[in-house]
Coordinates of C-alpha atoms and ligand atoms in Angstrom, one line a residue:
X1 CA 144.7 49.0 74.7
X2 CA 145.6 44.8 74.7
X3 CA 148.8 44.2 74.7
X4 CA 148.4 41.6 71.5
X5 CA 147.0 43.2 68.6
X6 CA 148.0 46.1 65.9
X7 CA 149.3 49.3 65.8
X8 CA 146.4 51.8 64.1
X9 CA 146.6 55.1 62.7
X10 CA 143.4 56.7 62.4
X11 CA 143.6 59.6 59.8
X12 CA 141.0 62.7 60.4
X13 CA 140.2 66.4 59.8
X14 CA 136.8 67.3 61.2
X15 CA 134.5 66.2 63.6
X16 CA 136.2 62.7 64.6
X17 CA 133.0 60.6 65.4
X18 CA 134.3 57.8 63.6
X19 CA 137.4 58.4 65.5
X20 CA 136.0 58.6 69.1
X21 CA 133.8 55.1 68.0
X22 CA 137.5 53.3 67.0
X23 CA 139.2 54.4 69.9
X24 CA 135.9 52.9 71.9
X25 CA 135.8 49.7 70.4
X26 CA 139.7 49.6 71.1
X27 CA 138.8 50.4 75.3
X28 CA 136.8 48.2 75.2
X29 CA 138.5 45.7 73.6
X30 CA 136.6 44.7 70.9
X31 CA 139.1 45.7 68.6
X32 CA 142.6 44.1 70.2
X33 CA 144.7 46.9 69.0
X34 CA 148.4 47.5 71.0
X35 CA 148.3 51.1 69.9
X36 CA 146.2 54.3 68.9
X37 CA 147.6 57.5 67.3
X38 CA 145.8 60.3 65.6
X39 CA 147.2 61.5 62.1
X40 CA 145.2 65.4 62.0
X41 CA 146.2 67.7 59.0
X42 CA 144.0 70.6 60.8
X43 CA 145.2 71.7 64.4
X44 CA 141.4 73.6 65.1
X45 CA 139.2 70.4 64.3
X46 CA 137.2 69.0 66.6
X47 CA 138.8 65.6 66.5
X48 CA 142.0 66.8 68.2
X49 CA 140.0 67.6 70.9
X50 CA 138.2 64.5 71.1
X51 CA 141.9 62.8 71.1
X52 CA 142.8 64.6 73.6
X53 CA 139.9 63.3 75.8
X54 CA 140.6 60.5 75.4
X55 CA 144.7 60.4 75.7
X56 CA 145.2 59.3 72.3
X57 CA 148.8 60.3 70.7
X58 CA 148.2 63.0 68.0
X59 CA 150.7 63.7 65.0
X60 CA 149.9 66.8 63.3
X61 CA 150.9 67.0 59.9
X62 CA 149.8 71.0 58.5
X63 CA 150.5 70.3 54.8
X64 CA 151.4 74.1 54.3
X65 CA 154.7 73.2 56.3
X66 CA 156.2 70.9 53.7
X67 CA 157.0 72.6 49.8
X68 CA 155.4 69.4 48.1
X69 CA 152.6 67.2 48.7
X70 CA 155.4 64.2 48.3
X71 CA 157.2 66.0 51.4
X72 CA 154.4 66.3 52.9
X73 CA 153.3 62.5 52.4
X74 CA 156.7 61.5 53.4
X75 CA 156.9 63.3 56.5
X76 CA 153.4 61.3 57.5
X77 CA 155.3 57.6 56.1
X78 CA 158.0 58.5 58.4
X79 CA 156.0 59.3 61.5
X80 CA 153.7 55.9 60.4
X81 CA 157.1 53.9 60.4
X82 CA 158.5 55.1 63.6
X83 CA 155.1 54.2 65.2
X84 CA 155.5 50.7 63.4
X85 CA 151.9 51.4 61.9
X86 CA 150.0 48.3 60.4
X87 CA 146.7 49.7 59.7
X88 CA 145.9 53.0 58.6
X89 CA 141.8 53.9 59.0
X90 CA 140.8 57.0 56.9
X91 CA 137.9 58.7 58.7
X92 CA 137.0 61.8 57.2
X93 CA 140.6 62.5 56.3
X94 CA 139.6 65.3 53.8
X95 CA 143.0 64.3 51.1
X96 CA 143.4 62.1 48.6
X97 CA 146.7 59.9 49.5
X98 CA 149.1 59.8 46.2
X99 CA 149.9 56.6 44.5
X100 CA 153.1 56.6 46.0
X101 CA 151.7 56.5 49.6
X102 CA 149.2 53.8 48.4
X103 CA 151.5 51.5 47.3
X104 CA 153.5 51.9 50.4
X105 CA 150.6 50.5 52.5
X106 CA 148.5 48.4 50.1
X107 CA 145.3 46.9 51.3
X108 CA 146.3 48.3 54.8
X109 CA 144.7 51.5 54.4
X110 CA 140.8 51.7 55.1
X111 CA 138.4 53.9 54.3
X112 CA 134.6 54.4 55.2
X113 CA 132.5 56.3 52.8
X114 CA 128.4 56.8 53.2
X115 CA 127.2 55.9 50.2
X116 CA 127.2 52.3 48.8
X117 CA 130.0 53.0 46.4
X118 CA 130.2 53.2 43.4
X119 CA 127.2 55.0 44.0
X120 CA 127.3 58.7 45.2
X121 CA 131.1 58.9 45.4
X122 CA 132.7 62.4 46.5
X123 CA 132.3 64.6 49.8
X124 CA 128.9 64.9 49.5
X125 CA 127.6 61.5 49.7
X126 CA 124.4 61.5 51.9
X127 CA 123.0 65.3 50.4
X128 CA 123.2 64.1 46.8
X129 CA 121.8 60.4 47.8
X130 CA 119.0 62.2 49.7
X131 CA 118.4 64.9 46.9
X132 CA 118.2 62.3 44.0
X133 CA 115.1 60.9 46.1
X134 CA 116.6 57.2 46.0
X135 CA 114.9 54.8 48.4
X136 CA 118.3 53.8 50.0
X137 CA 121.8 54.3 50.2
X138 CA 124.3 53.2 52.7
X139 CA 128.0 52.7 54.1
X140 CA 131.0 51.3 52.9
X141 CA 134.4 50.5 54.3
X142 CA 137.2 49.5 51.8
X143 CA 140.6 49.2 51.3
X144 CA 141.7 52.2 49.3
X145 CA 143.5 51.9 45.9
X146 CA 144.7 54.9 43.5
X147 CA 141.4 56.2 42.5
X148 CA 139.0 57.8 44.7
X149 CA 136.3 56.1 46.5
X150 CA 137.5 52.9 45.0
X151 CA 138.9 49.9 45.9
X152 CA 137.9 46.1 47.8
X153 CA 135.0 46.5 49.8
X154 CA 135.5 45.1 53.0
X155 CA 131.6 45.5 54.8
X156 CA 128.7 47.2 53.1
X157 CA 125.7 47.8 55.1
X158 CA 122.5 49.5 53.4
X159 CA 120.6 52.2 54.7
X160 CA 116.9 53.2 53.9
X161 CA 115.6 56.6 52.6
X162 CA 111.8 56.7 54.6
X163 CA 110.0 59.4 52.3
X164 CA 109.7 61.4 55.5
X165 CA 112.8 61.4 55.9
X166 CA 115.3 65.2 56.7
X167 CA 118.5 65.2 55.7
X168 CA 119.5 65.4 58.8
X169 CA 117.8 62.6 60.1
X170 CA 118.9 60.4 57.6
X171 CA 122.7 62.0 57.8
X172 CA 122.3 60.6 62.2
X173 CA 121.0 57.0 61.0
X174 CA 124.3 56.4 58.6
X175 CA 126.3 57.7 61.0
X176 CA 125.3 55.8 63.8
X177 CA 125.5 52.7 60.9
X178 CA 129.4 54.0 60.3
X179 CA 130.2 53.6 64.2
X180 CA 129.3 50.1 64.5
X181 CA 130.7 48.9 60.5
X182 CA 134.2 50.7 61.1
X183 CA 135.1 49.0 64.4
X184 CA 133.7 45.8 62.9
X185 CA 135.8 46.0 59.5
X186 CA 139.1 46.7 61.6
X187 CA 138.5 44.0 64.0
X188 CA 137.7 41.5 60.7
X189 CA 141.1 43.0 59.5
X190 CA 143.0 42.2 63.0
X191 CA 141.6 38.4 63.4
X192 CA 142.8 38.0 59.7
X193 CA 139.5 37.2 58.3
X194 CA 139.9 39.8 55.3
X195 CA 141.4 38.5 52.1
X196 CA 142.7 39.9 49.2
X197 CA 142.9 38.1 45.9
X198 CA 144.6 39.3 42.6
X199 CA 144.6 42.5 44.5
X200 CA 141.8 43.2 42.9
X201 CA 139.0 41.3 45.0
X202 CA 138.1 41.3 48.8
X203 CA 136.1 38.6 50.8
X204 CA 135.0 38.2 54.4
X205 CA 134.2 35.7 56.1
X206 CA 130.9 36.5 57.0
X207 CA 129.4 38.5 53.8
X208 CA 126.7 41.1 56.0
X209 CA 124.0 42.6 54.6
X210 CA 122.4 43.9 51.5
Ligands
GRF1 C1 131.9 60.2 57.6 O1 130.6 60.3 57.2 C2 132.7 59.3 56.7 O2 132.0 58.4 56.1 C3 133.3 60.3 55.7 O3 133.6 61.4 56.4 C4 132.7 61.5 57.6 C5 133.6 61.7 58.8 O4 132.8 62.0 59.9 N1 134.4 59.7 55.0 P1 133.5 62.0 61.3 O5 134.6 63.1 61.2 O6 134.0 60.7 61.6 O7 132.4 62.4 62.3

């Protein structure tokens, strides 16, 4: 990690692909970031595994050890606070963060989603794109507000449906389209090219794609 740069919580349950392409880009250097930790609600997931590969701090946060969800939340904003967190990237973090925690961390928490929202919002983006036989659909990494799947779009790249297309082959190609987007949307966020206006609307500097 570069000794410049942010702190970054990456938040994830499953498989941690997005993960593994973060911490990459932050080897390498591409994203400058003076810190990594792992926020996991699910010990078993294959993402811990992957963290521990690649000597990544992991917090693990079960929510069944905390009586409420606002416990629960609060024991992850205390953790964030004493790891002095300034960006928190959601990759397949399978919860939906209360307002309370939102406003806590307002247009610094990131999420990527594989759809082009608003379309095909929910945790089955790419089956229902690919079952409603549209011609493409995409990825999109935003700033989370309090409603799900919602909030500024930071990048947006499309993705094309070929009618040959499997699911499965077209799950790979926006996957492989998430690895590079993420890293790119945090590293837009670190050299302070993403602004926020009315807290409503997001621009880039560069505008890519569709
Ligand atoms: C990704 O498709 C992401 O867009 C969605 O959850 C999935 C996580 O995949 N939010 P992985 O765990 O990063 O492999």
């Amino acid at each position: 990690m570069s000794k410049a740069g942010i702190n970054l919580a990456i938040f994830a349950s499953g498989r941690g692909s997005n993960f593994s392409a973060i911490v990459k880009a932050a080897g390498q250097g591409k994203i400058k970031a003076k810190s990594v930790i792992l926020i996991c609600d699910k010990p078993e997931a294959l993402v811990v595994k992957r963290a521990q590969k690649a000597r990544v701090k992991i917090v693990l946060v079960k929510r069944e050890d905390w009586t409420s969800t606002a416990d629960f939340e609060e024991a992850i904003i205390q953790r964030l606070k004493h790891y002095k967190i300034d960006l928190i990237a959601l990759a397949g973090f399978m919860r939906v963060l209360s307002p309370v925690f939102v406003k806590q961390y307002r247009n610094r928490i990131m999420n990527i989603h594989p759809s082009l929202l608003p379309a095909f919002k929910g945790a089955h983006a790419i089956r229902n794109a690919f079952n409603h036989k549209v011609s493409s659909t995409g990825v999109t990494v935003h700033f989370i507000d309090e409603q799900v799947d919602h909030g500024p779009v930071i990048l947006r790249q499309k993705v094309k449906i070929g009618r040959k297309d499997t699911l499965a082959l077209l799950e790979k190609r926006i996957h492989s389209v998430e690895h590079k987007l993420y890293p790119e949307a945090i590293k837009l966020f670190i050299d302070g090219k993403v602004r926020i206006s009315g807290g409503k609307v997001c621009s880039v500097e560069a505008i890519p794609i569709l």
